[in-house]
Amino acid sequence: MLPQITDYIGLMGKLKYNLDRYKKDNNIYELLDCLMTLNAIPEWIVNSKNTKTSLTQIAEEKLAIMKGKNGFILDETKLSLNINHQLRLIRLICNHSKHKTDSILIPRIQKKYGGTLPASFPIKLYNIIAIGENEYDAEYLLNSVANFWFDAVKLENENFK
């Protein structure tokens, strides 16, 4: 049976699938799949008919932050520890990078060598999200935001695994 995505729980399943593929292949296509799914999750939660109020409130709050309802301030020095800045970065990549300008403030995704010796093949080339001179490990950011949403959904749905 083919999986179906009819609500945010289905989208969370897609996120797990995307993350597994990305961790295996480390391909930029899978990275973008993960980012696009993470960008969509709060809207799917907000628009779901079967979401508990507390989860909807979390999603509404995070969506407002992502959209810059109270001002879009991205402090890249706080990306490694602050979910709000990570969510802003994802929104920036998914919704604004397509209108890329020459600004150094628009994130760019780059490959960096990550192989070590003795090497096992295929050697992973790590994806880095760069903003100006600052570089961030893409997989770390994906895992941080994904775990935030997995934990929020688990609190509301005992059956979610």
Tab-separated table of N, CA and C in Angstrom:
chain	number	residue	atom	x	y	z
A	1	MET	N	0.836	-1.180	0.000
A	1	MET	CA	0.000	0.000	0.000
A	1	MET	C	0.883	1.246	0.000
A	2	LEU	N	0.548	2.179	-0.837
A	2	LEU	CA	1.305	3.419	-0.914
A	2	LEU	C	0.923	4.336	0.236
A	3	PRO	N	1.921	5.035	0.810
A	3	PRO	CA	1.597	5.968	1.887
A	3	PRO	C	0.760	7.129	1.349
A	4	GLN	N	-0.070	7.662	2.222
A	4	GLN	CA	-0.881	8.817	1.861
A	4	GLN	C	-0.571	9.948	2.821
A	5	ILE	N	-0.655	11.141	2.309
A	5	ILE	CA	-0.443	12.315	3.147
A	5	ILE	C	-1.743	13.110	3.120
A	6	THR	N	-2.530	12.923	4.172
A	6	THR	CA	-3.816	13.625	4.242
A	6	THR	C	-3.865	14.593	5.409
A	7	ASP	N	-2.857	14.511	6.286
A	7	ASP	CA	-2.817	15.411	7.429
A	7	ASP	C	-1.369	15.572	7.892
A	8	TYR	N	-1.182	16.325	8.959
A	8	TYR	CA	0.180	16.590	9.413
A	8	TYR	C	0.897	15.322	9.892
A	9	ILE	N	0.171	14.325	10.369
A	9	ILE	CA	0.795	13.063	10.779
A	9	ILE	C	1.427	12.387	9.550
A	10	GLY	N	0.722	12.399	8.442
A	10	GLY	CA	1.290	11.871	7.198
A	10	GLY	C	2.508	12.656	6.751
A	11	LEU	N	2.462	13.968	6.943
A	11	LEU	CA	3.606	14.801	6.576
A	11	LEU	C	4.804	14.517	7.479
A	12	MET	N	4.549	14.203	8.743
A	12	MET	CA	5.631	13.823	9.648
A	12	MET	C	6.272	12.509	9.180
A	13	GLY	N	5.462	11.589	8.653
A	13	GLY	CA	6.003	10.359	8.076
A	13	GLY	C	6.885	10.653	6.875
A	14	LYS	N	6.459	11.612	6.055
A	14	LYS	CA	7.272	12.033	4.905
A	14	LYS	C	8.593	12.619	5.391
A	15	LEU	N	8.551	13.388	6.468
A	15	LEU	CA	9.777	13.967	7.009
A	15	LEU	C	10.744	12.872	7.447
A	16	LYS	N	10.249	11.855	8.141
A	16	LYS	CA	11.113	10.737	8.550
A	16	LYS	C	11.752	10.078	7.328
A	17	TYR	N	10.944	9.854	6.303
A	17	TYR	CA	11.432	9.253	5.058
A	17	TYR	C	12.508	10.138	4.428
A	18	ASN	N	12.236	11.449	4.347
A	18	ASN	CA	13.201	12.383	3.760
A	18	ASN	C	14.510	12.403	4.552
A	19	LEU	N	14.408	12.426	5.873
A	19	LEU	CA	15.616	12.448	6.706
A	19	LEU	C	16.449	11.184	6.524
A	20	ASP	N	15.778	10.044	6.476
A	20	ASP	CA	16.503	8.782	6.263
A	20	ASP	C	17.231	8.789	4.921
A	21	ARG	N	16.563	9.243	3.878
A	21	ARG	CA	17.206	9.321	2.553
A	21	ARG	C	18.384	10.284	2.573
A	22	TYR	N	18.202	11.431	3.224
A	22	TYR	CA	19.282	12.416	3.278
A	22	TYR	C	20.490	11.864	4.025
A	23	LYS	N	20.249	11.214	5.158
A	23	LYS	CA	21.363	10.665	5.935
A	23	LYS	C	22.100	9.584	5.167
A	24	LYS	N	21.382	8.856	4.328
A	24	LYS	CA	21.995	7.793	3.534
A	24	LYS	C	22.765	8.359	2.346
A	25	ASP	N	22.140	9.253	1.583
A	25	ASP	CA	22.718	9.733	0.323
A	25	ASP	C	23.461	11.059	0.428
A	26	ASN	N	23.090	11.880	1.402
A	26	ASN	CA	23.691	13.204	1.578
A	26	ASN	C	23.638	14.027	0.294
A	27	ASN	N	22.520	13.901	-0.401
A	27	ASN	CA	22.339	14.581	-1.678
A	27	ASN	C	21.580	15.880	-1.463
A	28	ILE	N	21.899	16.887	-2.248
A	28	ILE	CA	21.252	18.186	-2.097
A	28	ILE	C	19.743	18.103	-2.384
A	29	TYR	N	19.327	17.186	-3.249
A	29	TYR	CA	17.886	17.039	-3.513
A	29	TYR	C	17.154	16.586	-2.250
A	30	GLU	N	17.745	15.640	-1.533
A	30	GLU	CA	17.133	15.181	-0.290
A	30	GLU	C	17.171	16.278	0.764
A	31	LEU	N	18.244	17.063	0.784
A	31	LEU	CA	18.325	18.187	1.720
A	31	LEU	C	17.172	19.151	1.474
A	32	LEU	N	16.943	19.488	0.211
A	32	LEU	CA	15.846	20.411	-0.103
A	32	LEU	C	14.490	19.788	0.208
A	33	ASP	N	14.340	18.478	-0.017
A	33	ASP	CA	13.088	17.807	0.371
A	33	ASP	C	12.841	17.976	1.868
A	34	CYS	N	13.875	17.764	2.675
A	34	CYS	CA	13.740	17.916	4.124
A	34	CYS	C	13.372	19.350	4.498
A	35	LEU	N	14.069	20.310	3.911
A	35	LEU	CA	13.801	21.714	4.223
A	35	LEU	C	12.377	22.117	3.842
A	36	MET	N	11.931	21.682	2.664
A	36	MET	CA	10.575	22.024	2.222
A	36	MET	C	9.519	21.392	3.131
A	37	THR	N	9.756	20.166	3.562
A	37	THR	CA	8.811	19.505	4.461
A	37	THR	C	8.789	20.210	5.807
A	38	LEU	N	9.957	20.533	6.352
A	38	LEU	CA	10.017	21.250	7.622
A	38	LEU	C	9.331	22.612	7.525
A	39	ASN	N	9.460	23.260	6.399
A	39	ASN	CA	8.817	24.556	6.189
A	39	ASN	C	7.291	24.425	6.200
A	40	ALA	N	6.781	23.311	5.716
A	40	ALA	CA	5.333	23.113	5.583
A	40	ALA	C	4.650	22.632	6.861
A	41	ILE	N	5.374	21.984	7.745
A	41	ILE	CA	4.757	21.336	8.906
A	41	ILE	C	3.866	22.264	9.728
A	42	PRO	N	4.318	23.450	10.137
A	42	PRO	CA	3.419	24.263	10.979
A	42	PRO	C	2.120	24.649	10.283
A	43	GLU	N	2.162	24.900	8.989
A	43	GLU	CA	0.925	25.237	8.269
A	43	GLU	C	-0.015	24.041	8.203
A	44	TRP	N	0.531	22.850	8.023
A	44	TRP	CA	-0.309	21.647	8.002
A	44	TRP	C	-0.953	21.430	9.373
A	45	ILE	N	-0.201	21.681	10.433
A	45	ILE	CA	-0.764	21.525	11.777
A	45	ILE	C	-1.875	22.543	12.008
A	46	VAL	N	-1.611	23.800	11.677
A	46	VAL	CA	-2.596	24.870	11.881
A	46	VAL	C	-3.875	24.594	11.100
A	47	ASN	N	-3.742	24.060	9.899
A	47	ASN	CA	-4.908	23.839	9.041
A	47	ASN	C	-5.562	22.473	9.234
A	48	SER	N	-5.056	21.691	10.167
A	48	SER	CA	-5.624	20.371	10.415
A	48	SER	C	-6.897	20.474	11.252
A	49	LYS	N	-7.840	19.610	10.947
A	49	LYS	CA	-9.099	19.595	11.694
A	49	LYS	C	-9.004	18.739	12.954
A	50	ASN	N	-7.998	17.893	13.043
A	50	ASN	CA	-7.918	16.972	14.175
A	50	ASN	C	-6.712	17.235	15.067
A	51	THR	N	-6.328	18.494	15.215
A	51	THR	CA	-5.188	18.858	16.041
A	51	THR	C	-5.671	19.409	17.375
A	52	LYS	N	-4.999	19.010	18.422
A	52	LYS	CA	-5.320	19.555	19.738
A	52	LYS	C	-4.899	21.014	19.809
A	53	THR	N	-5.589	21.770	20.638
A	53	THR	CA	-5.367	23.213	20.727
A	53	THR	C	-3.930	23.570	21.071
A	54	SER	N	-3.298	22.845	21.985
A	54	SER	CA	-1.936	23.192	22.391
A	54	SER	C	-0.944	23.036	21.239
A	55	LEU	N	-1.092	21.999	20.421
A	55	LEU	CA	-0.207	21.817	19.265
A	55	LEU	C	-0.467	22.898	18.222
A	56	THR	N	-1.728	23.224	18.026
A	56	THR	CA	-2.065	24.301	17.087
A	56	THR	C	-1.445	25.618	17.538
A	57	GLN	N	-1.475	25.893	18.831
A	57	GLN	CA	-0.884	27.130	19.348
A	57	GLN	C	0.620	27.174	19.123
A	58	ILE	N	1.282	26.046	19.350
A	58	ILE	CA	2.725	25.978	19.089
A	58	ILE	C	2.998	26.256	17.618
A	59	ALA	N	2.241	25.613	16.735
A	59	ALA	CA	2.442	25.783	15.294
A	59	ALA	C	2.148	27.223	14.868
A	60	GLU	N	1.098	27.823	15.410
A	60	GLU	CA	0.773	29.217	15.067
A	60	GLU	C	1.879	30.166	15.505
A	61	GLU	N	2.404	29.935	16.710
A	61	GLU	CA	3.492	30.775	17.222
A	61	GLU	C	4.731	30.642	16.336
A	62	LYS	N	5.091	29.416	15.987
A	62	LYS	CA	6.291	29.205	15.173
A	62	LYS	C	6.097	29.707	13.747
A	63	LEU	N	4.898	29.572	13.223
A	63	LEU	CA	4.615	30.081	11.881
A	63	LEU	C	4.729	31.608	11.842
A	64	ALA	N	4.237	32.268	12.886
A	64	ALA	CA	4.360	33.727	12.966
A	64	ALA	C	5.829	34.144	13.003
A	65	ILE	N	6.635	33.396	13.733
A	65	ILE	CA	8.075	33.678	13.791
A	65	ILE	C	8.703	33.477	12.420
A	66	MET	N	8.347	32.370	11.765
A	66	MET	CA	8.915	32.072	10.450
A	66	MET	C	8.552	33.137	9.418
A	67	LYS	N	7.333	33.640	9.508
A	67	LYS	CA	6.865	34.636	8.533
A	67	LYS	C	7.263	36.056	8.911
A	68	GLY	N	7.849	36.228	10.090
A	68	GLY	CA	8.289	37.555	10.506
A	68	GLY	C	7.153	38.483	10.880
A	69	LYS	N	6.094	37.950	11.463
A	69	LYS	CA	4.931	38.771	11.833
A	69	LYS	C	5.319	39.919	12.762
A	70	ASN	N	6.311	39.706	13.619
A	70	ASN	CA	6.767	40.757	14.530
A	70	ASN	C	8.165	41.231	14.152
A	71	GLY	N	8.489	41.122	12.887
A	71	GLY	CA	9.810	41.503	12.399
A	71	GLY	C	10.653	40.269	12.151
A	72	PHE	N	11.276	40.211	11.010
A	72	PHE	CA	12.086	39.049	10.636
A	72	PHE	C	13.530	39.351	10.997
A	73	ILE	N	13.945	38.831	12.128
A	73	ILE	CA	15.318	39.033	12.582
A	73	ILE	C	15.985	37.669	12.654
A	74	LEU	N	16.968	37.465	11.798
A	74	LEU	CA	17.719	36.218	11.804
A	74	LEU	C	19.108	36.516	12.345
A	75	ASP	N	19.395	35.966	13.497
A	75	ASP	CA	20.716	36.113	14.097
A	75	ASP	C	21.451	34.799	13.887
A	76	GLU	N	22.303	34.777	12.871
A	76	GLU	CA	22.971	33.526	12.527
A	76	GLU	C	23.926	33.052	13.616
A	77	THR	N	24.310	33.916	14.545
A	77	THR	CA	25.180	33.480	15.638
A	77	THR	C	24.421	32.594	16.625
A	78	LYS	N	23.087	32.583	16.546
A	78	LYS	CA	22.273	31.782	17.469
A	78	LYS	C	21.675	30.544	16.798
A	79	LEU	N	22.064	30.271	15.563
A	79	LEU	CA	21.460	29.161	14.818
A	79	LEU	C	21.680	27.800	15.458
A	80	SER	N	22.800	27.600	16.088
A	80	SER	CA	23.069	26.263	16.604
A	80	SER	C	22.230	25.920	17.834
A	81	LEU	N	21.669	26.915	18.505
A	81	LEU	CA	20.955	26.642	19.747
A	81	LEU	C	19.516	27.143	19.792
A	82	ASN	N	19.086	27.924	18.840
A	82	ASN	CA	17.795	28.590	18.955
A	82	ASN	C	16.843	28.134	17.859
A	83	ILE	N	15.782	27.438	18.241
A	83	ILE	CA	14.817	26.905	17.272
A	83	ILE	C	14.174	28.013	16.444
A	84	ASN	N	13.920	29.163	17.035
A	84	ASN	CA	13.269	30.237	16.286
A	84	ASN	C	14.141	30.731	15.131
A	85	HIS	N	15.420	30.853	15.369
A	85	HIS	CA	16.323	31.271	14.293
A	85	HIS	C	16.482	30.166	13.253
A	86	GLN	N	16.457	28.908	13.686
A	86	GLN	CA	16.519	27.791	12.743
A	86	GLN	C	15.275	27.783	11.852
A	87	LEU	N	14.117	28.032	12.439
A	87	LEU	CA	12.879	28.086	11.653
A	87	LEU	C	12.893	29.249	10.676
A	88	ARG	N	13.414	30.391	11.113
A	88	ARG	CA	13.530	31.545	10.206
A	88	ARG	C	14.446	31.207	9.022
A	89	LEU	N	15.546	30.524	9.313
A	89	LEU	CA	16.478	30.143	8.251
A	89	LEU	C	15.795	29.225	7.241
A	90	ILE	N	15.043	28.255	7.727
A	90	ILE	CA	14.339	27.344	6.818
A	90	ILE	C	13.361	28.116	5.947
A	91	ARG	N	12.614	29.021	6.547
A	91	ARG	CA	11.664	29.840	5.777
A	91	ARG	C	12.411	30.679	4.738
A	92	LEU	N	13.532	31.238	5.137
A	92	LEU	CA	14.340	32.052	4.233
A	92	LEU	C	14.820	31.235	3.037
A	93	ILE	N	15.290	30.029	3.295
A	93	ILE	CA	15.766	29.169	2.207
A	93	ILE	C	14.605	28.779	1.293
A	94	CYS	N	13.500	28.341	1.877
A	94	CYS	CA	12.383	27.808	1.087
A	94	CYS	C	11.591	28.882	0.358
A	95	ASN	N	11.451	30.039	0.956
A	95	ASN	CA	10.554	31.037	0.380
A	95	ASN	C	11.261	32.239	-0.232
A	96	HIS	N	12.522	32.448	0.104
A	96	HIS	CA	13.166	33.662	-0.383
A	96	HIS	C	14.404	33.415	-1.228
A	97	SER	N	15.023	32.251	-1.087
A	97	SER	CA	16.227	31.978	-1.884
A	97	SER	C	15.918	31.880	-3.363
A	98	LYS	N	14.666	31.549	-3.692
A	98	LYS	CA	14.297	31.468	-5.105
A	98	LYS	C	14.363	32.836	-5.780
A	99	HIS	N	14.351	33.886	-4.976
A	99	HIS	CA	14.468	35.254	-5.498
A	99	HIS	C	15.868	35.785	-5.225
A	100	LYS	N	16.834	34.862	-5.258
A	100	LYS	CA	18.202	35.169	-4.853
A	100	LYS	C	18.709	36.464	-5.483
A	101	THR	N	19.308	37.251	-4.639
A	101	THR	CA	19.964	38.474	-5.086
A	101	THR	C	21.457	38.287	-4.841
A	102	ASP	N	22.200	39.337	-4.984
A	102	ASP	CA	23.632	39.277	-4.718
A	102	ASP	C	23.937	39.443	-3.238
A	103	SER	N	22.907	39.523	-2.411
A	103	SER	CA	23.094	39.727	-0.981
A	103	SER	C	23.786	38.522	-0.345
A	104	ILE	N	24.728	38.803	0.537
A	104	ILE	CA	25.385	37.721	1.276
A	104	ILE	C	24.461	37.172	2.360
A	105	LEU	N	23.326	37.825	2.592
A	105	LEU	CA	22.396	37.380	3.624
A	105	LEU	C	21.474	36.270	3.148
A	106	ILE	N	21.451	35.990	1.845
A	106	ILE	CA	20.651	34.889	1.319
A	106	ILE	C	21.471	33.617	1.471
A	107	PRO	N	20.938	32.609	2.160
A	107	PRO	CA	21.710	31.377	2.388
A	107	PRO	C	22.060	30.673	1.089
A	108	ARG	N	23.234	30.075	1.086
A	108	ARG	CA	23.687	29.249	-0.020
A	108	ARG	C	24.060	27.885	0.531
A	109	ILE	N	23.756	26.855	-0.224
A	109	ILE	CA	24.089	25.497	0.204
A	109	ILE	C	25.325	25.064	-0.562
A	110	GLN	N	26.340	24.617	0.172
A	110	GLN	CA	27.609	24.245	-0.429
A	110	GLN	C	28.002	22.854	0.051
A	111	LYS	N	28.833	22.192	-0.708
A	111	LYS	CA	29.407	20.908	-0.300
A	111	LYS	C	30.773	21.187	0.315
A	112	LYS	N	31.059	20.463	1.371
A	112	LYS	CA	32.385	20.527	1.991
A	112	LYS	C	32.880	19.107	2.163
A	113	TYR	N	34.168	18.936	2.023
A	113	TYR	CA	34.745	17.604	2.165
A	113	TYR	C	34.660	17.161	3.610
A	114	GLY	N	34.217	15.929	3.813
A	114	GLY	CA	34.087	15.408	5.154
A	114	GLY	C	34.694	14.034	5.311
A	115	GLY	N	35.379	13.549	4.292
A	115	GLY	CA	35.957	12.218	4.363
A	115	GLY	C	37.151	12.174	5.304
A	116	THR	N	37.333	11.045	5.938
A	116	THR	CA	38.495	10.866	6.806
A	116	THR	C	39.225	9.594	6.392
A	117	LEU	N	40.428	9.448	6.821
A	117	LEU	CA	41.205	8.246	6.517
A	117	LEU	C	41.362	7.414	7.773
A	118	PRO	N	41.241	6.102	7.748
A	118	PRO	CA	40.955	5.358	6.517
A	118	PRO	C	39.534	5.615	6.051
A	119	ALA	N	39.368	5.706	4.767
A	119	ALA	CA	38.088	6.096	4.184
A	119	ALA	C	37.214	4.889	3.931
A	120	SER	N	35.930	5.087	4.058
A	120	SER	CA	34.969	4.089	3.601
A	120	SER	C	34.176	4.738	2.485
A	121	PHE	N	33.781	3.969	1.533
A	121	PHE	CA	33.107	4.526	0.371
A	121	PHE	C	31.628	4.181	0.401
A	122	PRO	N	30.727	5.036	-0.040
A	122	PRO	CA	31.074	6.346	-0.584
A	122	PRO	C	31.435	7.334	0.521
A	123	ILE	N	32.409	8.167	0.254
A	123	ILE	CA	32.802	9.201	1.209
A	123	ILE	C	31.732	10.280	1.190
A	124	LYS	N	31.315	10.713	2.358
A	124	LYS	CA	30.295	11.751	2.465
A	124	LYS	C	30.921	13.117	2.269
A	125	LEU	N	30.302	13.932	1.446
A	125	LEU	CA	30.656	15.339	1.338
A	125	LEU	C	29.555	16.096	2.059
A	126	TYR	N	29.908	16.775	3.105
A	126	TYR	CA	28.906	17.401	3.955
A	126	TYR	C	28.314	18.641	3.319
A	127	ASN	N	26.993	18.768	3.482
A	127	ASN	CA	26.314	19.970	3.021
A	127	ASN	C	26.413	21.030	4.108
A	128	ILE	N	26.780	22.203	3.688
A	128	ILE	CA	26.927	23.349	4.571
A	128	ILE	C	25.971	24.423	4.081
A	129	ILE	N	25.271	25.051	5.015
A	129	ILE	CA	24.457	26.209	4.681
A	129	ILE	C	25.272	27.425	5.083
A	130	ALA	N	25.580	28.258	4.106
A	130	ALA	CA	26.433	29.418	4.342
A	130	ALA	C	25.613	30.700	4.258
A	131	ILE	N	25.849	31.560	5.234
A	131	ILE	CA	25.280	32.915	5.214
A	131	ILE	C	26.462	33.846	5.395
A	132	GLY	N	26.798	34.545	4.330
A	132	GLY	CA	28.003	35.368	4.389
A	132	GLY	C	29.206	34.493	4.667
A	133	GLU	N	29.969	34.831	5.694
A	133	GLU	CA	31.167	34.068	6.059
A	133	GLU	C	30.869	32.938	7.044
A	134	ASN	N	29.646	32.879	7.548
A	134	ASN	CA	29.289	31.863	8.538
A	134	ASN	C	28.789	30.601	7.844
A	135	GLU	N	29.223	29.448	8.363
A	135	GLU	CA	28.826	28.164	7.796
A	135	GLU	C	28.222	27.291	8.876
A	136	TYR	N	27.153	26.552	8.495
A	136	TYR	CA	26.428	25.713	9.438
A	136	TYR	C	26.216	24.338	8.823
A	137	ASP	N	26.391	23.307	9.636
A	137	ASP	CA	26.186	21.940	9.190
A	137	ASP	C	24.698	21.721	8.923
A	138	ALA	N	24.347	21.384	7.707
A	138	ALA	CA	22.948	21.234	7.312
A	138	ALA	C	22.256	20.104	8.064
A	139	GLU	N	22.938	18.981	8.247
A	139	GLU	CA	22.302	17.844	8.917
A	139	GLU	C	21.980	18.166	10.374
A	140	TYR	N	22.848	18.902	11.038
A	140	TYR	CA	22.576	19.309	12.412
A	140	TYR	C	21.304	20.163	12.470
A	141	LEU	N	21.188	21.128	11.572
A	141	LEU	CA	20.002	22.000	11.563
A	141	LEU	C	18.731	21.210	11.253
A	142	LEU	N	18.813	20.294	10.286
A	142	LEU	CA	17.645	19.456	9.968
A	142	LEU	C	17.198	18.662	11.186
A	143	ASN	N	18.149	18.005	11.846
A	143	ASN	CA	17.817	17.181	13.004
A	143	ASN	C	17.240	18.007	14.144
A	144	SER	N	17.779	19.187	14.358
A	144	SER	CA	17.303	20.035	15.444
A	144	SER	C	15.841	20.416	15.243
A	145	VAL	N	15.504	20.886	14.048
A	145	VAL	CA	14.133	21.316	13.779
A	145	VAL	C	13.199	20.104	13.699
A	146	ALA	N	13.642	19.031	13.076
A	146	ALA	CA	12.806	17.831	12.991
A	146	ALA	C	12.491	17.307	14.389
A	147	ASN	N	13.484	17.253	15.260
A	147	ASN	CA	13.257	16.768	16.621
A	147	ASN	C	12.305	17.679	17.390
A	148	PHE	N	12.372	18.982	17.143
A	148	PHE	CA	11.421	19.904	17.769
A	148	PHE	C	9.995	19.501	17.402
A	149	TRP	N	9.730	19.280	16.101
A	149	TRP	CA	8.377	18.935	15.656
A	149	TRP	C	7.987	17.524	16.092
A	150	PHE	N	8.925	16.575	16.038
A	150	PHE	CA	8.611	15.217	16.505
A	150	PHE	C	8.195	15.255	17.984
A	151	ASP	N	8.938	15.992	18.797
A	151	ASP	CA	8.620	16.075	20.225
A	151	ASP	C	7.274	16.751	20.457
A	152	ALA	N	6.996	17.824	19.724
A	152	ALA	CA	5.718	18.529	19.884
A	152	ALA	C	4.552	17.624	19.513
A	153	VAL	N	4.698	16.881	18.428
A	153	VAL	CA	3.623	15.996	17.986
A	153	VAL	C	3.457	14.833	18.957
A	154	LYS	N	4.551	14.286	19.480
A	154	LYS	CA	4.474	13.172	20.438
A	154	LYS	C	3.735	13.580	21.708
A	155	LEU	N	3.913	14.825	22.130
A	155	LEU	CA	3.206	15.295	23.332
A	155	LEU	C	1.696	15.268	23.137
A	156	GLU	N	1.254	15.486	21.913
A	156	GLU	CA	-0.161	15.566	21.625
A	156	GLU	C	-0.768	14.240	21.161
A	157	ASN	N	0.072	13.353	20.662
A	157	ASN	CA	-0.407	12.097	20.090
A	157	ASN	C	0.401	10.934	20.652
A	158	GLU	N	-0.159	10.257	21.629
A	158	GLU	CA	0.543	9.156	22.273
A	158	GLU	C	0.904	8.053	21.276
A	159	ASN	N	0.130	7.901	20.221
A	159	ASN	CA	0.348	6.826	19.245
A	159	ASN	C	1.407	7.174	18.198
A	160	PHE	N	1.854	8.439	18.162
A	160	PHE	CA	2.838	8.852	17.160
A	160	PHE	C	4.201	8.282	17.537
A	161	LYS	N	4.850	7.634	16.575
A	161	LYS	CA	6.175	7.026	16.823
A	161	LYS	C	7.223	7.655	15.947
